[in-house]
mmCIF file of C-alpha atoms in Angstrom:
data_model
loop_
_atom_site.group_PDB
_atom_site.id
_atom_site.type_symbol
_atom_site.label_atom_id
_atom_site.label_comp_id
_atom_site.label_asym_id
_atom_site.label_seq_id
_atom_site.Cartn_x
_atom_site.Cartn_y
_atom_site.Cartn_z
ATOM 1 C CA MET B 16 30.401 -198.078 -14.043
ATOM 2 C CA ALA B 17 28.844 -195.006 -12.295
ATOM 3 C CA GLY B 18 32.535 -194.459 -10.750
ATOM 4 C CA ALA B 19 34.035 -194.500 -14.153
ATOM 5 C CA VAL B 20 31.545 -191.831 -15.429
ATOM 6 C CA VAL B 21 32.077 -189.739 -12.410
ATOM 7 C CA ALA B 22 35.784 -189.986 -12.862
ATOM 8 C CA ALA B 23 35.464 -189.087 -16.695
ATOM 9 C CA GLY B 24 33.449 -186.024 -15.502
ATOM 10 C CA LEU B 25 36.332 -184.860 -13.074
ATOM 11 C CA VAL B 26 39.032 -185.389 -15.993
ATOM 12 C CA PHE B 27 36.759 -183.152 -18.142
ATOM 13 C CA SER B 28 36.248 -180.526 -15.813
ATOM 14 C CA GLY B 29 40.008 -180.383 -15.162
ATOM 15 C CA CYS B 30 40.782 -180.012 -18.708
ATOM 16 C CA ALA B 31 38.447 -176.922 -18.965
ATOM 17 C CA GLY B 32 40.906 -174.486 -17.056
ATOM 18 C CA PRO B 33 39.943 -171.458 -15.104
ATOM 19 C CA PRO B 34 37.637 -169.102 -16.973
ATOM 20 C CA ALA B 35 39.326 -166.222 -19.134
ATOM 21 C CA PRO B 36 39.685 -163.123 -17.017
ATOM 22 C CA VAL B 37 37.275 -160.209 -17.694
ATOM 23 C CA PRO B 38 39.203 -157.044 -19.082
ATOM 24 C CA ASP B 39 39.027 -154.075 -16.844
ATOM 25 C CA PRO B 40 36.781 -151.377 -18.169
ATOM 26 C CA ALA B 41 38.365 -148.435 -19.825
ATOM 27 C CA PRO B 42 38.728 -145.654 -17.131
ATOM 28 C CA THR B 43 36.109 -142.959 -17.295
ATOM 29 C CA LEU B 44 36.321 -139.250 -16.408
ATOM 30 C CA PRO B 45 36.279 -138.136 -12.932
ATOM 31 C CA ALA B 46 32.735 -137.435 -11.500
ATOM 32 C CA GLY B 47 31.258 -134.067 -12.763
ATOM 33 C CA VAL B 48 33.602 -133.668 -15.513
ATOM 34 C CA THR B 49 32.153 -133.766 -19.100
ATOM 35 C CA VAL B 50 33.832 -133.077 -22.447
ATOM 36 C CA GLU B 51 32.215 -132.029 -25.704
ATOM 37 C CA LEU B 52 33.481 -131.067 -29.349
ATOM 38 C CA ALA B 53 33.211 -127.520 -30.996
ATOM 39 C CA GLN B 54 34.485 -125.564 -33.580
ATOM 40 C CA LEU B 55 35.100 -121.923 -33.586
ATOM 41 C CA ARG B 56 35.001 -119.642 -36.690
ATOM 42 C CA ALA B 57 38.650 -119.173 -36.298
ATOM 43 C CA ASP B 58 39.509 -122.966 -36.205
ATOM 44 C CA VAL B 59 37.889 -123.394 -39.769
ATOM 45 C CA GLY B 60 40.922 -122.085 -41.819
ATOM 46 C CA PRO B 61 43.831 -124.150 -40.025
ATOM 47 C CA ARG B 62 41.551 -127.341 -39.677
ATOM 48 C CA GLN B 63 41.294 -127.168 -35.959
ATOM 49 C CA ALA B 64 38.534 -127.740 -33.247
ATOM 50 C CA GLN B 65 38.271 -127.338 -29.695
ATOM 51 C CA VAL B 66 37.594 -129.877 -26.747
ATOM 52 C CA ARG B 67 35.714 -128.079 -24.267
ATOM 53 C CA VAL B 68 36.232 -129.607 -20.731
ATOM 54 C CA THR B 69 33.837 -128.507 -17.856
ATOM 55 C CA ASN B 70 34.691 -129.247 -14.570
ATOM 56 C CA GLY B 71 31.667 -129.912 -12.687
ATOM 57 C CA SER B 72 33.523 -131.466 -9.528
ATOM 58 C CA ASP B 73 34.299 -129.674 -6.074
ATOM 59 C CA THR B 74 38.094 -129.925 -6.984
ATOM 60 C CA ALA B 75 40.450 -128.534 -9.527
ATOM 61 C CA ILE B 76 41.834 -130.820 -12.239
ATOM 62 C CA ALA B 77 44.707 -130.507 -14.490
ATOM 63 C CA VAL B 78 44.567 -132.100 -18.196
ATOM 64 C CA GLY B 79 47.639 -132.995 -20.139
ATOM 65 C CA GLU B 80 47.591 -134.692 -23.313
ATOM 66 C CA VAL B 81 44.242 -134.870 -25.361
ATOM 67 C CA ARG B 82 43.236 -137.275 -28.223
ATOM 68 C CA VAL B 83 40.202 -137.405 -30.190
ATOM 69 C CA GLU B 84 39.434 -140.555 -32.111
ATOM 70 C CA ASP B 85 36.357 -140.663 -34.467
ATOM 71 C CA PRO B 86 35.728 -143.106 -37.323
ATOM 72 C CA ARG B 87 35.393 -140.128 -39.719
ATOM 73 C CA LEU B 88 38.939 -139.164 -39.086
ATOM 74 C CA ALA B 89 42.029 -140.939 -40.656
ATOM 75 C CA GLY B 90 43.940 -140.410 -37.406
ATOM 76 C CA PRO B 91 43.732 -139.042 -33.784
ATOM 77 C CA ALA B 92 43.293 -135.251 -33.481
ATOM 78 C CA THR B 93 45.644 -134.144 -30.726
ATOM 79 C CA ARG B 94 46.744 -130.783 -29.044
ATOM 80 C CA VAL B 95 47.881 -127.844 -31.260
ATOM 81 C CA VAL B 96 50.542 -127.103 -28.496
ATOM 82 C CA ALA B 97 51.936 -130.121 -27.197
ATOM 83 C CA ASP B 98 53.466 -130.891 -23.885
ATOM 84 C CA ARG B 99 50.807 -128.537 -22.213
ATOM 85 C CA THR B 100 48.819 -128.853 -19.004
ATOM 86 C CA SER B 101 45.532 -126.997 -18.567
ATOM 87 C CA THR B 102 44.367 -126.668 -15.018
ATOM 88 C CA ILE B 103 40.419 -126.283 -14.743
ATOM 89 C CA PRO B 104 39.007 -124.992 -11.654
ATOM 90 C CA ALA B 105 36.111 -126.417 -9.777
ATOM 91 C CA GLY B 106 32.965 -125.129 -11.755
ATOM 92 C CA GLY B 107 35.153 -123.949 -14.690
ATOM 93 C CA SER B 108 35.748 -124.942 -18.299
ATOM 94 C CA VAL B 109 38.639 -124.764 -20.791
ATOM 95 C CA ASP B 110 38.700 -125.163 -24.465
ATOM 96 C CA ILE B 111 41.596 -127.080 -25.466
ATOM 97 C CA ARG B 112 42.546 -126.792 -29.219
ATOM 98 C CA VAL B 113 43.312 -129.811 -31.170
ATOM 99 C CA GLN B 114 44.715 -130.286 -34.878
ATOM 100 C CA LEU B 115 42.197 -132.309 -37.109
ATOM 101 C CA PRO B 116 43.941 -135.021 -39.292
ATOM 102 C CA PRO B 117 42.618 -135.814 -42.605
ATOM 103 C CA VAL B 118 39.042 -137.382 -42.850
ATOM 104 C CA ALA B 119 38.702 -141.006 -43.741
ATOM 105 C CA CYS B 120 36.405 -141.552 -46.898
ATOM 106 C CA PRO B 121 34.408 -143.230 -46.467
ATOM 107 C CA ALA B 122 34.162 -143.517 -42.662
ATOM 108 C CA ALA B 123 35.516 -146.631 -40.946
ATOM 109 C CA ASP B 124 31.912 -147.019 -39.428
ATOM 110 C CA GLU B 125 28.985 -145.057 -38.016
ATOM 111 C CA GLY B 126 30.073 -145.253 -34.347
ATOM 112 C CA GLU B 127 30.514 -141.913 -32.040
ATOM 113 C CA GLY B 128 34.002 -140.895 -31.423
ATOM 114 C CA THR B 129 35.659 -140.766 -28.268
ATOM 115 C CA VAL B 130 37.876 -138.081 -26.400
ATOM 116 C CA ALA B 131 40.940 -139.263 -23.960
ATOM 117 C CA LEU B 132 42.186 -137.107 -21.588
ATOM 118 C CA GLU B 133 45.560 -137.432 -19.468
ATOM 119 C CA ILE B 134 44.482 -136.423 -15.937
ATOM 120 C CA VAL B 135 47.504 -135.181 -13.739
ATOM 121 C CA SER B 136 47.770 -135.359 -10.188
ATOM 122 C CA ASP B 137 50.377 -135.346 -7.667
ATOM 123 C CA SER B 138 52.765 -136.089 -10.240
ATOM 124 C CA ARG B 139 50.830 -139.060 -11.607
ATOM 125 C CA THR B 140 48.814 -139.180 -14.850
ATOM 126 C CA ALA B 141 46.016 -141.398 -15.727
ATOM 127 C CA GLU B 142 44.159 -141.669 -19.078
ATOM 128 C CA ALA B 143 40.328 -141.424 -18.928
ATOM 129 C CA THR B 144 37.878 -141.578 -21.921
ATOM 130 C CA ALA B 145 34.469 -140.479 -22.562
ATOM 131 C CA SER B 146 32.389 -140.161 -25.687
ATOM 132 C CA ALA B 147 32.803 -137.042 -27.823
ATOM 133 C CA PRO B 148 29.598 -135.382 -28.339
ATOM 134 C CA ASP B 149 29.314 -132.815 -30.878
ATOM 135 C CA ALA B 150 26.092 -130.842 -30.380
ATOM 136 C CA LEU B 151 26.502 -128.761 -33.698
ATOM 137 C CA GLY B 152 27.492 -131.342 -35.860
ATOM 138 C CA PHE B 153 30.374 -129.723 -37.297
ATOM 139 C CA LEU B 154 32.377 -132.984 -37.683
ATOM 140 C CA GLU B 155 29.574 -134.460 -39.966
ATOM 141 C CA ARG B 156 29.422 -131.549 -42.039
ATOM 142 C CA LEU B 157 33.124 -131.140 -42.366
ATOM 143 C CA HIS B 158 33.518 -134.875 -43.306
ATOM 144 C CA ALA B 159 30.928 -134.462 -45.882
ATOM 145 C CA ARG B 160 32.582 -131.405 -47.448
ATOM 146 C CA GLU B 161 35.886 -132.892 -47.393
ATOM 147 C CA CYS B 162 34.993 -136.165 -48.730
ATOM 148 C CA LEU B 163 33.442 -134.363 -51.815
ATOM 149 C CA MET B 164 36.372 -132.226 -52.355
ATOM 150 C CA GLU B 165 38.573 -135.427 -52.475
ATOM 151 C CA ARG B 166 36.147 -136.803 -55.058
ATOM 152 C CA VAL B 167 36.400 -133.606 -56.897
ATOM 153 C CA MET B 168 40.242 -133.297 -56.530
ATOM 154 C CA ASP B 169 40.512 -136.679 -58.296
ATOM 155 C CA ALA B 170 39.083 -135.314 -61.403
ATOM 156 C CA ALA B 171 40.470 -131.801 -61.246
ATOM 157 C CA THR B 172 42.683 -129.947 -58.679
ATOM 158 C CA LEU B 173 41.545 -126.511 -57.542
ATOM 159 C CA SER B 174 43.556 -123.911 -55.792
ATOM 160 C CA PHE B 175 44.079 -120.292 -55.402
ATOM 161 C CA THR B 176 47.205 -119.560 -56.981
ATOM 162 C CA GLY B 177 47.705 -115.787 -57.235
ATOM 163 C CA PHE B 178 46.258 -112.321 -56.060
ATOM 164 C CA GLU B 179 46.512 -108.991 -57.784
ATOM 165 C CA PRO B 180 45.442 -105.911 -55.696
ATOM 166 C CA SER B 181 43.774 -102.985 -57.102
ATOM 167 C CA PRO B 182 43.306 -99.234 -56.673
ATOM 168 C CA PRO B 183 39.969 -98.195 -54.559
ATOM 169 C CA GLY B 184 36.687 -98.554 -56.627
ATOM 170 C CA GLN B 185 38.290 -101.037 -59.183
ATOM 171 C CA PRO B 186 38.188 -104.975 -58.540
ATOM 172 C CA ALA B 187 40.961 -107.060 -57.528
ATOM 173 C CA ALA B 188 42.014 -110.253 -59.582
ATOM 174 C CA LEU B 189 41.980 -113.643 -57.358
ATOM 175 C CA ALA B 190 43.449 -116.404 -59.670
ATOM 176 C CA LEU B 191 41.641 -119.778 -59.491
ATOM 177 C CA THR B 192 43.847 -122.557 -61.078
ATOM 178 C CA VAL B 193 41.836 -125.688 -62.358
ATOM 179 C CA THR B 194 44.062 -128.687 -63.446
ATOM 180 C CA PRO B 195 42.377 -131.657 -64.881
ATOM 181 C CA THR B 196 43.788 -134.664 -63.931
ATOM 182 C CA GLY B 197 42.008 -137.136 -66.643
ATOM 183 C CA ARG B 198 40.833 -139.453 -64.015
ATOM 184 C CA GLY B 199 36.891 -138.256 -63.779
ATOM 185 C CA ALA B 200 34.383 -135.416 -65.025
ATOM 186 C CA VAL B 201 33.303 -132.686 -62.743
ATOM 187 C CA THR B 202 31.373 -129.229 -63.317
ATOM 188 C CA VAL B 203 32.698 -126.252 -61.545
ATOM 189 C CA VAL B 204 29.481 -124.283 -60.970
ATOM 190 C CA GLY B 205 30.939 -121.181 -59.373
ATOM 191 C CA VAL B 206 32.448 -119.601 -56.537
ATOM 192 C CA GLU B 207 30.365 -117.755 -53.600
ATOM 193 C CA GLY B 208 31.341 -114.718 -52.000
ATOM 194 C CA THR B 209 32.258 -114.460 -48.388
ATOM 195 C CA ASN B 210 31.140 -112.213 -45.308
ATOM 196 C CA LEU B 211 34.055 -109.892 -46.161
ATOM 197 C CA LEU B 212 34.503 -110.477 -49.951
ATOM 198 C CA SER B 213 32.181 -110.111 -53.043
ATOM 199 C CA PHE B 214 32.579 -110.337 -56.959
ATOM 200 C CA ALA B 215 32.308 -107.537 -59.070
ATOM 201 C CA GLY B 216 29.193 -107.332 -61.204
ATOM 202 C CA VAL B 217 27.405 -109.972 -59.023
ATOM 203 C CA PRO B 218 24.185 -108.665 -57.162
ATOM 204 C CA PRO B 219 24.377 -109.226 -53.251
ATOM 205 C CA GLU B 220 21.192 -111.146 -53.599
ATOM 206 C CA GLU B 221 22.725 -113.766 -55.943
ATOM 207 C CA ASP B 222 26.296 -114.264 -54.217
ATOM 208 C CA LEU B 223 27.808 -116.542 -56.649
ATOM 209 C CA TYR B 224 30.204 -115.791 -59.263
ATOM 210 C CA SER B 225 29.148 -118.289 -62.035
ATOM 211 C CA LEU B 226 31.864 -120.234 -63.937
ATOM 212 C CA ASP B 227 29.965 -123.316 -65.440
ATOM 213 C CA LEU B 228 33.286 -124.929 -66.199
ATOM 214 C CA ASP B 229 32.976 -128.548 -67.616
ATOM 215 C CA ILE B 230 35.899 -130.567 -66.910
ATOM 216 C CA ALA B 231 35.916 -133.792 -68.934
ATOM 217 C CA ALA B 232 37.427 -136.913 -67.994
ATOM 218 C CA ALA B 233 40.746 -136.410 -70.000
ATOM 219 C CA LYS B 234 44.040 -134.691 -68.739
ATOM 220 C CA ALA B 235 44.481 -131.198 -69.682
ATOM 221 C CA ASP B 236 46.730 -127.833 -69.417
ATOM 222 C CA PRO B 237 45.657 -126.051 -66.221
ATOM 223 C CA ILE B 238 43.004 -123.432 -66.607
ATOM 224 C CA VAL B 239 43.542 -120.100 -64.644
ATOM 225 C CA LEU B 240 40.268 -118.094 -64.019
ATOM 226 C CA GLU B 241 40.505 -114.572 -62.865
ATOM 227 C CA LEU B 242 37.811 -113.758 -60.257
ATOM 228 C CA PRO B 243 37.109 -110.012 -59.897
ATOM 229 C CA LEU B 244 37.305 -109.426 -56.209
ATOM 230 C CA ALA B 245 35.793 -106.466 -54.458
ATOM 231 C CA PRO B 246 35.266 -105.717 -50.628
ATOM 232 C CA PHE B 247 31.748 -106.682 -49.351
ATOM 233 C CA ARG B 248 31.982 -104.252 -46.417
ATOM 234 C CA CYS B 249 34.300 -101.549 -45.246
ATOM 235 C CA ASP B 250 33.943 -101.510 -41.561
ATOM 236 C CA PRO B 251 37.443 -101.935 -40.025
ATOM 237 C CA HIS B 252 36.078 -104.328 -37.243
ATOM 238 C CA ALA B 253 35.329 -106.745 -40.240
ATOM 239 C CA VAL B 254 39.031 -106.953 -41.126
ATOM 240 C CA LEU B 255 40.370 -106.878 -37.621
ATOM 241 C CA GLU B 256 37.897 -109.756 -36.561
ATOM 242 C CA ASP B 257 38.097 -111.724 -39.693
ATOM 243 C CA LYS B 258 37.659 -115.458 -39.156
ATOM 244 C CA ARG B 259 36.270 -116.873 -42.543
ATOM 245 C CA GLY B 260 36.631 -113.992 -44.919
ATOM 246 C CA THR B 261 39.012 -115.648 -47.137
ATOM 247 C CA ILE B 262 37.343 -118.983 -47.071
ATOM 248 C CA PHE B 263 35.318 -119.541 -50.286
ATOM 249 C CA ASP B 264 32.562 -122.084 -50.859
ATOM 250 C CA VAL B 265 32.914 -123.556 -54.368
ATOM 251 C CA ARG B 266 29.795 -125.300 -55.869
ATOM 252 C CA VAL B 267 30.411 -128.136 -58.152
ATOM 253 C CA ARG B 268 28.269 -130.858 -59.832
ATOM 254 C CA LEU B 269 29.540 -134.145 -59.684
ATOM 255 C CA ASP B 270 27.918 -137.329 -61.084
ATOM 256 C CA GLY B 271 24.859 -135.179 -61.769
ATOM 257 C CA GLU B 272 24.409 -134.218 -58.146
ATOM 258 C CA PRO B 273 25.056 -130.746 -56.779
ATOM 259 C CA GLY B 274 27.550 -130.029 -53.844
ATOM 260 C CA GLU B 275 30.018 -127.547 -52.344
ATOM 261 C CA PHE B 276 33.121 -127.599 -50.354
ATOM 262 C CA GLU B 277 35.457 -124.948 -48.860
ATOM 263 C CA LEU B 278 38.546 -123.523 -50.270
ATOM 264 C CA PHE B 279 40.867 -121.476 -48.382
ATOM 265 C CA VAL B 280 43.603 -118.955 -50.005
ATOM 266 C CA GLY B 281 46.048 -119.706 -47.397
ATOM 267 C CA GLU B 282 47.643 -117.807 -44.903
ATOM 268 C CA GLU B 283 50.174 -115.770 -46.942
ATOM 269 C CA MET B 284 47.437 -114.841 -49.636
ATOM 270 C CA ARG B 285 45.041 -113.840 -46.681
ATOM 271 C CA ALA B 286 47.165 -111.452 -45.080
ATOM 272 C CA ARG B 287 47.965 -109.853 -48.587
ATOM 273 C CA ILE B 288 43.997 -109.703 -49.230
ATOM 274 C CA LEU B 289 43.229 -108.329 -45.866
ATOM 275 C CA THR B 290 45.885 -105.667 -46.286
ATOM 276 C CA TRP B 291 44.304 -104.721 -49.691
ATOM 277 C CA VAL B 292 41.054 -104.659 -48.163
ATOM 278 C CA GLY B 293 42.327 -101.892 -45.691
ATOM 279 C CA ASP B 294 43.779 -99.811 -48.459
ATOM 280 C CA TRP B 295 40.835 -100.283 -50.938
ATOM 281 C CA CYS B 296 38.530 -98.933 -47.936
ATOM 282 C CA ARG B 297 40.943 -96.336 -46.968
ATOM 283 C CA PHE B 298 41.140 -97.339 -43.298
ATOM 284 C CA GLY B 299 44.155 -95.087 -42.714
ATOM 285 C CA SER B 300 42.384 -91.816 -44.378
#
């Protein structure tokens, strides 16, 4: 009887099979190499960011493809200029610009994002991953603003649709078009000035062109609002070094809660506005 028990035990053990293989851990960055996310002022308008790669090792490294994945983004952020390789000397650092995809509302989860770098060496490549620290928290703020904007745009679309320049001393007209969709209600409280542009008749300490436009949950014709625009400053370097001068903060009230999001005039209108500021301020005189 004991032999039968032993035999049964051997048969049972044989059926169990070999243990499942343990997957290899994801390759990590070379020792001394670190990454972090950042967003410069010039990156805001085109919705881009920087992957800052610091090479603390003793040898140069080359980085090919770059991919940032984060639960707050609807897809990966990749190099603005594809098929480029960045060589980073020992002790040096390089900012690699990536294009941000749309945000995911709500976020897939609350986990931290990752950066994957293609390390190029002797005509061979290997992908290494690391966490993607965002020391200044720009991605969290971007996610909050754009998710709010998505909710607002579900009730009414907002866009800058026209610009009429003016002679020096008189305000120009910036057209903001609000189109109710019929899918919700929102109040457009007002539009804030920028570091380059202000609104005629608004004291500098207030910095808000008040609209108080209530949009009901009913579809309606577009509403075109003309905002009286004037330069906030007339020093030439403010125009030459402009990064955010044509990105306006729009204040709203949605479901009883205040909030704000950024609205860019677009590259074509930005160029026209900057030309007008130069003429208005008589830079050529």
